PDB file of C-alpha atoms and ligand atoms in Angstrom:
ATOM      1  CA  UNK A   1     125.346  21.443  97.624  1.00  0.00           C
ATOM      2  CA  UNK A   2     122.948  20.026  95.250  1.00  0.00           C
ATOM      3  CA  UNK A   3     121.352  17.364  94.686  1.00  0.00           C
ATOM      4  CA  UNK A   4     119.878  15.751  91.021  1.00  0.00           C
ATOM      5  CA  UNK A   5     118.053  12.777  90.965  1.00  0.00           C
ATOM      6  CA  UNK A   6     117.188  10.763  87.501  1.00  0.00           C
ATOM      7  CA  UNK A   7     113.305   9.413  87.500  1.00  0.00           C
ATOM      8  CA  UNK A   8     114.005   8.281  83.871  1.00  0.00           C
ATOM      9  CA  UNK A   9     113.286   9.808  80.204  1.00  0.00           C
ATOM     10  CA  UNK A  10     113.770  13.117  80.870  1.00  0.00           C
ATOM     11  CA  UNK A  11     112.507  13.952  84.513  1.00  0.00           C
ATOM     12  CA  UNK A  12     114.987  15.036  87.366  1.00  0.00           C
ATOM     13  CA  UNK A  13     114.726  16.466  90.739  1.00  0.00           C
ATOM     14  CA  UNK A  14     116.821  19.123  92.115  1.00  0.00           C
ATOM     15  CA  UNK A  15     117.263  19.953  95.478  1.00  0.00           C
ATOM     16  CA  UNK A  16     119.496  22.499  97.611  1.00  0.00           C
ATOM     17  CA  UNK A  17     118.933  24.399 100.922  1.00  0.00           C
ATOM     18  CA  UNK A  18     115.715  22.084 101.668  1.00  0.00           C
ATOM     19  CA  UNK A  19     113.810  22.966  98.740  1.00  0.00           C
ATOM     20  CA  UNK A  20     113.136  20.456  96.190  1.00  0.00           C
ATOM     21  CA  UNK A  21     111.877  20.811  92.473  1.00  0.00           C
ATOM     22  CA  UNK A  22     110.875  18.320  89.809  1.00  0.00           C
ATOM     23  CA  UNK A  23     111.605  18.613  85.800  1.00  0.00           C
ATOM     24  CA  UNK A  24     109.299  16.995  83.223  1.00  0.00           C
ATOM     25  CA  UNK A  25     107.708  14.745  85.498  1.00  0.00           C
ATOM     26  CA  UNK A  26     106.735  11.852  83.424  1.00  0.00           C
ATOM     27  CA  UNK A  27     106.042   9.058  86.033  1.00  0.00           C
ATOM     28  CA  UNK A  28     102.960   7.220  85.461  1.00  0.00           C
ATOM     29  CA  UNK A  29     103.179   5.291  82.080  1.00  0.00           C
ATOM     30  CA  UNK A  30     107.157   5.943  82.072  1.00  0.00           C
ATOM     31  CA  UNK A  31     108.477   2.699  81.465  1.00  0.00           C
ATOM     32  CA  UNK A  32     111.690   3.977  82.787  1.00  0.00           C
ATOM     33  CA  UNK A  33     110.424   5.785  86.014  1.00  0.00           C
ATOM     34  CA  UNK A  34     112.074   4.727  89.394  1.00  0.00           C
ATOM     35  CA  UNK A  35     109.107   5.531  91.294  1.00  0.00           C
ATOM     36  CA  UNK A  36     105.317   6.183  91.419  1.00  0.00           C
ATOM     37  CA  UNK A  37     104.168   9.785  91.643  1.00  0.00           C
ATOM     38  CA  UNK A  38     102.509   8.291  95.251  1.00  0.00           C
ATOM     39  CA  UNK A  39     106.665   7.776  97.046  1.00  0.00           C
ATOM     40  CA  UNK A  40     107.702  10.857  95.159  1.00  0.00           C
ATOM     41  CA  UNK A  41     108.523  13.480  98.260  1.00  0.00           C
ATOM     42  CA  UNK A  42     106.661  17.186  98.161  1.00  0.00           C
ATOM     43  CA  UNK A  43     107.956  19.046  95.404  1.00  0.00           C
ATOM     44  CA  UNK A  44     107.962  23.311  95.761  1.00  0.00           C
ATOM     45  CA  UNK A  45     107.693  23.383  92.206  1.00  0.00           C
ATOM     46  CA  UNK A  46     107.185  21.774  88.937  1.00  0.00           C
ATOM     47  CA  UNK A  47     108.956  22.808  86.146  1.00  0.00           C
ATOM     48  CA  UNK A  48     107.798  22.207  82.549  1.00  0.00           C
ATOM     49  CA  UNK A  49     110.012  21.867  78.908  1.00  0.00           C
ATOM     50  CA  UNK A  50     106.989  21.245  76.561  1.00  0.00           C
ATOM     51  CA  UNK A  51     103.248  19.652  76.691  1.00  0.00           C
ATOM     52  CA  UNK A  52     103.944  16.605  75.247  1.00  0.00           C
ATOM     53  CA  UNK A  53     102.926  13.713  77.694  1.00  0.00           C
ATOM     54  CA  UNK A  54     106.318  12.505  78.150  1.00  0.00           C
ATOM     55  CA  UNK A  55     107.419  15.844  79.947  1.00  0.00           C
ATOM     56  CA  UNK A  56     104.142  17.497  81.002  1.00  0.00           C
ATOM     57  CA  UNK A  57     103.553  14.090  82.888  1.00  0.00           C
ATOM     58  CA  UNK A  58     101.967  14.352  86.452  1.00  0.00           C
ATOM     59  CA  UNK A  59     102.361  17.905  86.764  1.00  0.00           C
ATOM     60  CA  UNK A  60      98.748  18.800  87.211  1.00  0.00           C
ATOM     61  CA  UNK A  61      98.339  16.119  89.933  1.00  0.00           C
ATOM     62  CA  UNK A  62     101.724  16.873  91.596  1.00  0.00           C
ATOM     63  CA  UNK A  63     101.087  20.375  91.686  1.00  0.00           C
ATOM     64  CA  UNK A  64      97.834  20.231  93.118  1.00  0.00           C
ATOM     65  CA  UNK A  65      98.905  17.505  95.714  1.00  0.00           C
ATOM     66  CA  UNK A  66     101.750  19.187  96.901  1.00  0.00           C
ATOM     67  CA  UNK A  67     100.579  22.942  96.585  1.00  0.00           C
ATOM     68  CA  UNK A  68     103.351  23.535  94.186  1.00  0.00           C
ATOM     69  CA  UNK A  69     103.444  26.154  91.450  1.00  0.00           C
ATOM     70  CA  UNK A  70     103.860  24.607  87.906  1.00  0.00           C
ATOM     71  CA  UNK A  71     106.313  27.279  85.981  1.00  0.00           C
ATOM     72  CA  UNK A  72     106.012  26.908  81.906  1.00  0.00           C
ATOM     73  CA  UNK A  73     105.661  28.826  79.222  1.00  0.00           C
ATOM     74  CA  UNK A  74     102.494  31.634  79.316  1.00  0.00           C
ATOM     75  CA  UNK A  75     100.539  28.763  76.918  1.00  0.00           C
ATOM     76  CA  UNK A  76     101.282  25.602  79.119  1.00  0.00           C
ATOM     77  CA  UNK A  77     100.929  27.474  82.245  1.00  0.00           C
ATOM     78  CA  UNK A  78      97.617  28.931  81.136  1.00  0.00           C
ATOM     79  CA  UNK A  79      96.465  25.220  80.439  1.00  0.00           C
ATOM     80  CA  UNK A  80      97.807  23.924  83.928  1.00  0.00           C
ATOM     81  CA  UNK A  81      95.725  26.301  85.257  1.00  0.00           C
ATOM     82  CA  UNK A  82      92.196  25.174  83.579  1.00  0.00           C
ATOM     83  CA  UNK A  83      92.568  21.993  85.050  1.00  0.00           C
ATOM     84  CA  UNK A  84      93.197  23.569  88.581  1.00  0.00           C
ATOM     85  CA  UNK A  85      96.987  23.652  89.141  1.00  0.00           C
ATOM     86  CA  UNK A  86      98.750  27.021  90.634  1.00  0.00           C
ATOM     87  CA  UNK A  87     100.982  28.201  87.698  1.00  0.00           C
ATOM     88  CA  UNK A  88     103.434  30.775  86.810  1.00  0.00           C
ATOM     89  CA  UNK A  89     103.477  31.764  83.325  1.00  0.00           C
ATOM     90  CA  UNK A  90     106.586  32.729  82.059  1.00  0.00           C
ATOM     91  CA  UNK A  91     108.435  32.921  78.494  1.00  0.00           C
ATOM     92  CA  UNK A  92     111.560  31.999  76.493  1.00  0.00           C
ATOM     93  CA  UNK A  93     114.129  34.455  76.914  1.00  0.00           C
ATOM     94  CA  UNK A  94     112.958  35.575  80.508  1.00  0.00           C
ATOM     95  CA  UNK A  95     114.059  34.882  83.927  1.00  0.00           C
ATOM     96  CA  UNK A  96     112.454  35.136  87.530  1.00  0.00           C
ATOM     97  CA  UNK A  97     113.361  34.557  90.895  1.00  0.00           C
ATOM     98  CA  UNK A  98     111.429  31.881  93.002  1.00  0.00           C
ATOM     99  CA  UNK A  99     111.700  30.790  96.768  1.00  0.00           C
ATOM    100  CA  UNK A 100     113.629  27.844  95.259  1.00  0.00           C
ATOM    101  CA  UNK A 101     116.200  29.712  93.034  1.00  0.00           C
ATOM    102  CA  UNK A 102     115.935  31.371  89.676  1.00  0.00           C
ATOM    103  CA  UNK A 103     114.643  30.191  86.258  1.00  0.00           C
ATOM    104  CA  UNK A 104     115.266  31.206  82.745  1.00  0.00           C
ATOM    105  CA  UNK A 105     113.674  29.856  80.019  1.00  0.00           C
ATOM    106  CA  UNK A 106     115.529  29.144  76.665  1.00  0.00           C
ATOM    107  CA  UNK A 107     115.435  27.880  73.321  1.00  0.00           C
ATOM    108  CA  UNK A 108     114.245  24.891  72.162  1.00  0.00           C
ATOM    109  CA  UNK A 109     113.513  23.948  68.665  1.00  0.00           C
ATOM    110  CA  UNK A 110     110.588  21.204  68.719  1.00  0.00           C
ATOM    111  CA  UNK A 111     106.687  20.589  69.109  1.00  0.00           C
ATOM    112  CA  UNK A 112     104.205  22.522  70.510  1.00  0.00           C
ATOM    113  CA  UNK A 113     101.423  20.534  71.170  1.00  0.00           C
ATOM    114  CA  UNK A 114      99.876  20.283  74.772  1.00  0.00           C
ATOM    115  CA  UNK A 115      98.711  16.968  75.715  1.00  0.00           C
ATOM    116  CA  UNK A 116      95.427  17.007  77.113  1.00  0.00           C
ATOM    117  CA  UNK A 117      94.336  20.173  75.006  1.00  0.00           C
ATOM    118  CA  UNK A 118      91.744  18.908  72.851  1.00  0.00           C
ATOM    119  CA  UNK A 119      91.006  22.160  70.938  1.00  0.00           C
ATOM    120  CA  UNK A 120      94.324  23.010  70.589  1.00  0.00           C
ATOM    121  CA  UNK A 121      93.740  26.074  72.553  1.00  0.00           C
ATOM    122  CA  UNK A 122      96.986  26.139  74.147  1.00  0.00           C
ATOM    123  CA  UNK A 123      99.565  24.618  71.664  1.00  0.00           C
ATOM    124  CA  UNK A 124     103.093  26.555  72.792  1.00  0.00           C
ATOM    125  CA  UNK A 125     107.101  26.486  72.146  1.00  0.00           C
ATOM    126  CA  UNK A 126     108.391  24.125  73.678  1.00  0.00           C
ATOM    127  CA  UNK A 127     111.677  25.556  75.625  1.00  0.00           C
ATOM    128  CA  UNK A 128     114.799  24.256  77.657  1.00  0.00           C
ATOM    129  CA  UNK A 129     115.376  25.784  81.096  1.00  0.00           C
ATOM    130  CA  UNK A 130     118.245  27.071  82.709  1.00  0.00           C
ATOM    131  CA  UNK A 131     117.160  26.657  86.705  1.00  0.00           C
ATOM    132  CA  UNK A 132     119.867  28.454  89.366  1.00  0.00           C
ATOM    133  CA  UNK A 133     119.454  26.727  92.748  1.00  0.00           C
ATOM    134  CA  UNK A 134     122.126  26.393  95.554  1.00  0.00           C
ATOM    135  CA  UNK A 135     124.152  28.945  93.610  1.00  0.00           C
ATOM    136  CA  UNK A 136     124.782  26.825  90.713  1.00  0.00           C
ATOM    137  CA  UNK A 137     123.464  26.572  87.510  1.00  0.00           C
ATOM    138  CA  UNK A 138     121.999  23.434  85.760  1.00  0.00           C
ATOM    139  CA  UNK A 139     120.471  23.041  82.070  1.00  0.00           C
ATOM    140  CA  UNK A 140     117.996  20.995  81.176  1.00  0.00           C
ATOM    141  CA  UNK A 141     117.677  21.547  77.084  1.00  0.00           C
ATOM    142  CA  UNK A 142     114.141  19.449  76.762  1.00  0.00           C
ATOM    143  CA  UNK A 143     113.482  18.104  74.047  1.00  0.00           C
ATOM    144  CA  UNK A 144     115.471  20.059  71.119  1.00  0.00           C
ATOM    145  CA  UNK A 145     117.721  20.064  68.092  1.00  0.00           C
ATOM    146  CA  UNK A 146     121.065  21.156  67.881  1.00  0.00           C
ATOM    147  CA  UNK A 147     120.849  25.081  67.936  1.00  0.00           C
ATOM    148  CA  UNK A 148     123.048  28.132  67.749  1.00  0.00           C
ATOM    149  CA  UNK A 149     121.336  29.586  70.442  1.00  0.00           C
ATOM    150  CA  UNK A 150     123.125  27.654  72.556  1.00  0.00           C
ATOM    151  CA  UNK A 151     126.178  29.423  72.283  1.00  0.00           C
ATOM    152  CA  UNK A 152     124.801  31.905  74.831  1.00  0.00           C
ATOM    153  CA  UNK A 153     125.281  29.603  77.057  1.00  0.00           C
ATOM    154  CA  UNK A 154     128.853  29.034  77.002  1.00  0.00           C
ATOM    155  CA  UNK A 155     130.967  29.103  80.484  1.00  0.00           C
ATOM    156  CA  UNK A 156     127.223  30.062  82.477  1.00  0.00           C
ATOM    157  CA  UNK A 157     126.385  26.511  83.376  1.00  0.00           C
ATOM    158  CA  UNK A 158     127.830  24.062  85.560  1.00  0.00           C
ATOM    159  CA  UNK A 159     125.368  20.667  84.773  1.00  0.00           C
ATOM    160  CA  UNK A 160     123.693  20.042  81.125  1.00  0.00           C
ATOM    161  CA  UNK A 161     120.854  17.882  81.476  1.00  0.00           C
ATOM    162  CA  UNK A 162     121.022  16.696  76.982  1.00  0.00           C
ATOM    163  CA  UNK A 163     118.747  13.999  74.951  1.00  0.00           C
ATOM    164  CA  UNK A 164     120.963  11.815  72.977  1.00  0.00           C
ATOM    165  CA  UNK A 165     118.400   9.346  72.242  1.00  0.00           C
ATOM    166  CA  UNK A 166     117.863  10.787  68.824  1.00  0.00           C
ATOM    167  CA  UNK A 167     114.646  10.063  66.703  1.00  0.00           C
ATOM    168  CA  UNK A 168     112.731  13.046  68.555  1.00  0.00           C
ATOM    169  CA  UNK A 169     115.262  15.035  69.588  1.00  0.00           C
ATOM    170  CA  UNK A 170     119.621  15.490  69.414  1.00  0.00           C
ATOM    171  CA  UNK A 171     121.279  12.492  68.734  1.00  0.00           C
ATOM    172  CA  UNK A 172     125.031  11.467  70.132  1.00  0.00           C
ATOM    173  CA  UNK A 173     126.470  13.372  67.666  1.00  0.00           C
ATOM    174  CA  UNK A 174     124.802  16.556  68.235  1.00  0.00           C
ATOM    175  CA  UNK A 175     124.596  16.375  71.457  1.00  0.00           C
ATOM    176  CA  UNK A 176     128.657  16.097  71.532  1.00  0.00           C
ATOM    177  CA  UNK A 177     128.029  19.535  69.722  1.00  0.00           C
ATOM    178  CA  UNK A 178     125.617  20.966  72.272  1.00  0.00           C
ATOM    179  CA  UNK A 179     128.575  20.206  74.944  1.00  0.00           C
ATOM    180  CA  UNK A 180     130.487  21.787  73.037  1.00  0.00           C
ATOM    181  CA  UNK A 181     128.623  25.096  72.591  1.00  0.00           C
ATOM    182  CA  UNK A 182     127.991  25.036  76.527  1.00  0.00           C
ATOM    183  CA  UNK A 183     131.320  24.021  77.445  1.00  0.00           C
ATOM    184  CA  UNK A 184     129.366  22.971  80.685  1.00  0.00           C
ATOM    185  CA  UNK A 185     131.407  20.829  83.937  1.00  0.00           C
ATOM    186  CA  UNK A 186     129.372  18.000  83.891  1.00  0.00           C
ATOM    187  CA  UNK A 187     126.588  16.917  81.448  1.00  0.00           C
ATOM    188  CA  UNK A 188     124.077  14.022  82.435  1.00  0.00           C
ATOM    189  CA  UNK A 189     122.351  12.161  78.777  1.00  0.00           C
ATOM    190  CA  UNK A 190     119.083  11.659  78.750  1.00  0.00           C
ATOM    191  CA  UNK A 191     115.616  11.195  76.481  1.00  0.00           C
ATOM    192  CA  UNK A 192     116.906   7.653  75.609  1.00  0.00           C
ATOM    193  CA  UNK A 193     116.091   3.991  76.230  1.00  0.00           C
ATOM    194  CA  UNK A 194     112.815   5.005  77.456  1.00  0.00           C
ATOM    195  CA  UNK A 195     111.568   2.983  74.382  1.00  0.00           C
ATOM    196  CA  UNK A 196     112.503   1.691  71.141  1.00  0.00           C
ATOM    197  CA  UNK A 197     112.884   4.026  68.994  1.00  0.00           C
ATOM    198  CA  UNK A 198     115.470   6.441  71.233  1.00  0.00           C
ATOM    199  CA  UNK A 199     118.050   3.539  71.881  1.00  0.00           C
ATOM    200  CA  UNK A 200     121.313   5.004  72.580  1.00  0.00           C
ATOM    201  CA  UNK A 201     124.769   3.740  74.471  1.00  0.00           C
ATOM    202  CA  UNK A 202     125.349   6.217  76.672  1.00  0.00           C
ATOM    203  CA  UNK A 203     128.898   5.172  77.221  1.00  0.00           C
ATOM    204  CA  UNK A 204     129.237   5.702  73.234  1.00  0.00           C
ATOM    205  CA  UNK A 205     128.033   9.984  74.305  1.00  0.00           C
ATOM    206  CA  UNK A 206     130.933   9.501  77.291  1.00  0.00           C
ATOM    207  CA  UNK A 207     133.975   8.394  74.815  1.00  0.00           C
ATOM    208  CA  UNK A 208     132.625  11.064  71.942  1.00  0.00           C
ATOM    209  CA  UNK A 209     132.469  14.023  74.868  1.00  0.00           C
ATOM    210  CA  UNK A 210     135.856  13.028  76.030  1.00  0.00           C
ATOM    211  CA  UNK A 211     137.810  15.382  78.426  1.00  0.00           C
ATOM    212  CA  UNK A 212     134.928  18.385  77.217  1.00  0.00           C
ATOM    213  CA  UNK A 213     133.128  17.607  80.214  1.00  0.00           C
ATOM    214  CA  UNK A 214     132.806  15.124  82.894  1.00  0.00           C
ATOM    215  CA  UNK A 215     130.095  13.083  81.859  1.00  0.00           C
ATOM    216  CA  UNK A 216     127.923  11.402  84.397  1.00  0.00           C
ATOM    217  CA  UNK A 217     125.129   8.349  83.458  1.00  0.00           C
ATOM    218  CA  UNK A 218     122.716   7.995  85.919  1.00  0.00           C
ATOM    219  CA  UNK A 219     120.336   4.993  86.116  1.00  0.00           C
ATOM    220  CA  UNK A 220     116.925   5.760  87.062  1.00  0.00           C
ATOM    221  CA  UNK A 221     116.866   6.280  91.096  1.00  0.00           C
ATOM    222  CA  UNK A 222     120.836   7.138  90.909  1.00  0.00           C
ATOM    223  CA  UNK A 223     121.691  10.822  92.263  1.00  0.00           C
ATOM    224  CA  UNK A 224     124.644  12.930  91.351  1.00  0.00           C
ATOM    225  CA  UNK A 225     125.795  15.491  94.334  1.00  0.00           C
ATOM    226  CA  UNK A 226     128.320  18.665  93.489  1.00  0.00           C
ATOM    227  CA  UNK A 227     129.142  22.370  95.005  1.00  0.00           C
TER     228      UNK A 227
HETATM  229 NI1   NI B   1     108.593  16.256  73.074  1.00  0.00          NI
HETATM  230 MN1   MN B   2     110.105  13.859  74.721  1.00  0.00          MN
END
């Protein structure tokens, strides 16, 4: 069984066999977040797309309160660690096994820029992740364009975490593609109606996926549970 909660934008929690880990946590200055980092439970791990404030977030502070291990790309995890948070450098294309479950980083095509990284010391590519927990597999694409490399995908995941909010990142009718190239069970939108500029009708992405995939809109707060 597991467990995916939507904190709004693009940050979700997923838990299975008591361990609990947090995507992109953008919570403080998230117009959309459900709750304050201080009443979100312990985390084991944080897990980072890119460094742009909206996903890189509270990870430092989460991390450190909790004694979790940020994992991110060998750029982003190198600047987690200057400003004191465990880390676990990793990079696109490569996989490792954590207490938790197993990550694999993947494409993304987007900025690199960390926030927080004055000297641009530590600017990165940004990258989607493909996180195995409870025996299933769930895809969180980041923030990204339509690509081609997610064909590799196809049939090997069972949730897609995919921005439709456009603007920054896939719009509805990309992101229609991406569920197509992933062909995953159930996709969840995200990345829109955080602000302005990223409005989207998610029940527009539902009718345009159609019978592809079960398509499943969570509200900030709201969980979705599957085996
Ligand atoms: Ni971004
Ligand atoms: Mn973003």
């Amino acid at each position: 069984m597991v467990t995916i909660t939507f904190h709004g934008h693009a940050c979700f929690t997923l838990e299975a066999d008591g361990r609990r880990v947090i995507i992109d946590p953008f919570l403080t200055g998230n117009p959309a977040a459900d709750i304050p980092v201080d009443r979100l439970p312990k985390v084991d791990a944080v897990l980072l797309s890119h460094g742009h404030g909206d996903h890189l977030g509270d990870a430092i502070p989460i991390a450190k309160r909790d004694g979790a291990t940020v994992v991110a790309t060998f750029e982003l995890a190198a600047f987690c660690a200057s400003q004191g948070a465990a880390s676990h450098a990793m990079h696109i294309g490569g996989g490792h096994r954590f207490p938790f479950g197993h990550v694999k980083l993947v494409p993304a095509f987007h900025g690199g820029r960390v926030e927080g990284d004055t000297a641009g010391q530590f600017t990165t590519s940004p990258c989607g992740l493909v996180v195995t927990i409870g025996g299933k597999s769930v895809y969180h694409c980041g923030d990204t364009a339509l690509t081609l490399e997610m064909q590799l995908l196809s049939g090997r995941v069972d949730t897609m975490l995919v921005p439709i909010g456009d603007n920054y990142t896939m719009g509805i009718e990309d992101a229609v593609r991406a569920v197509e190239f992933v062909r995953p069970r159930t996709v969840i939108p995200m990345h829109y109606n955080t602000f302005d500029v990223i409005r989207a009708d998610p029940g527009q992405f539902k009718r345009q996926v159609g019978d592809r995939a079960q398509v499943v809109v969570l509200a900030p707060g709201q969980t979705h549970t599957f085996s």
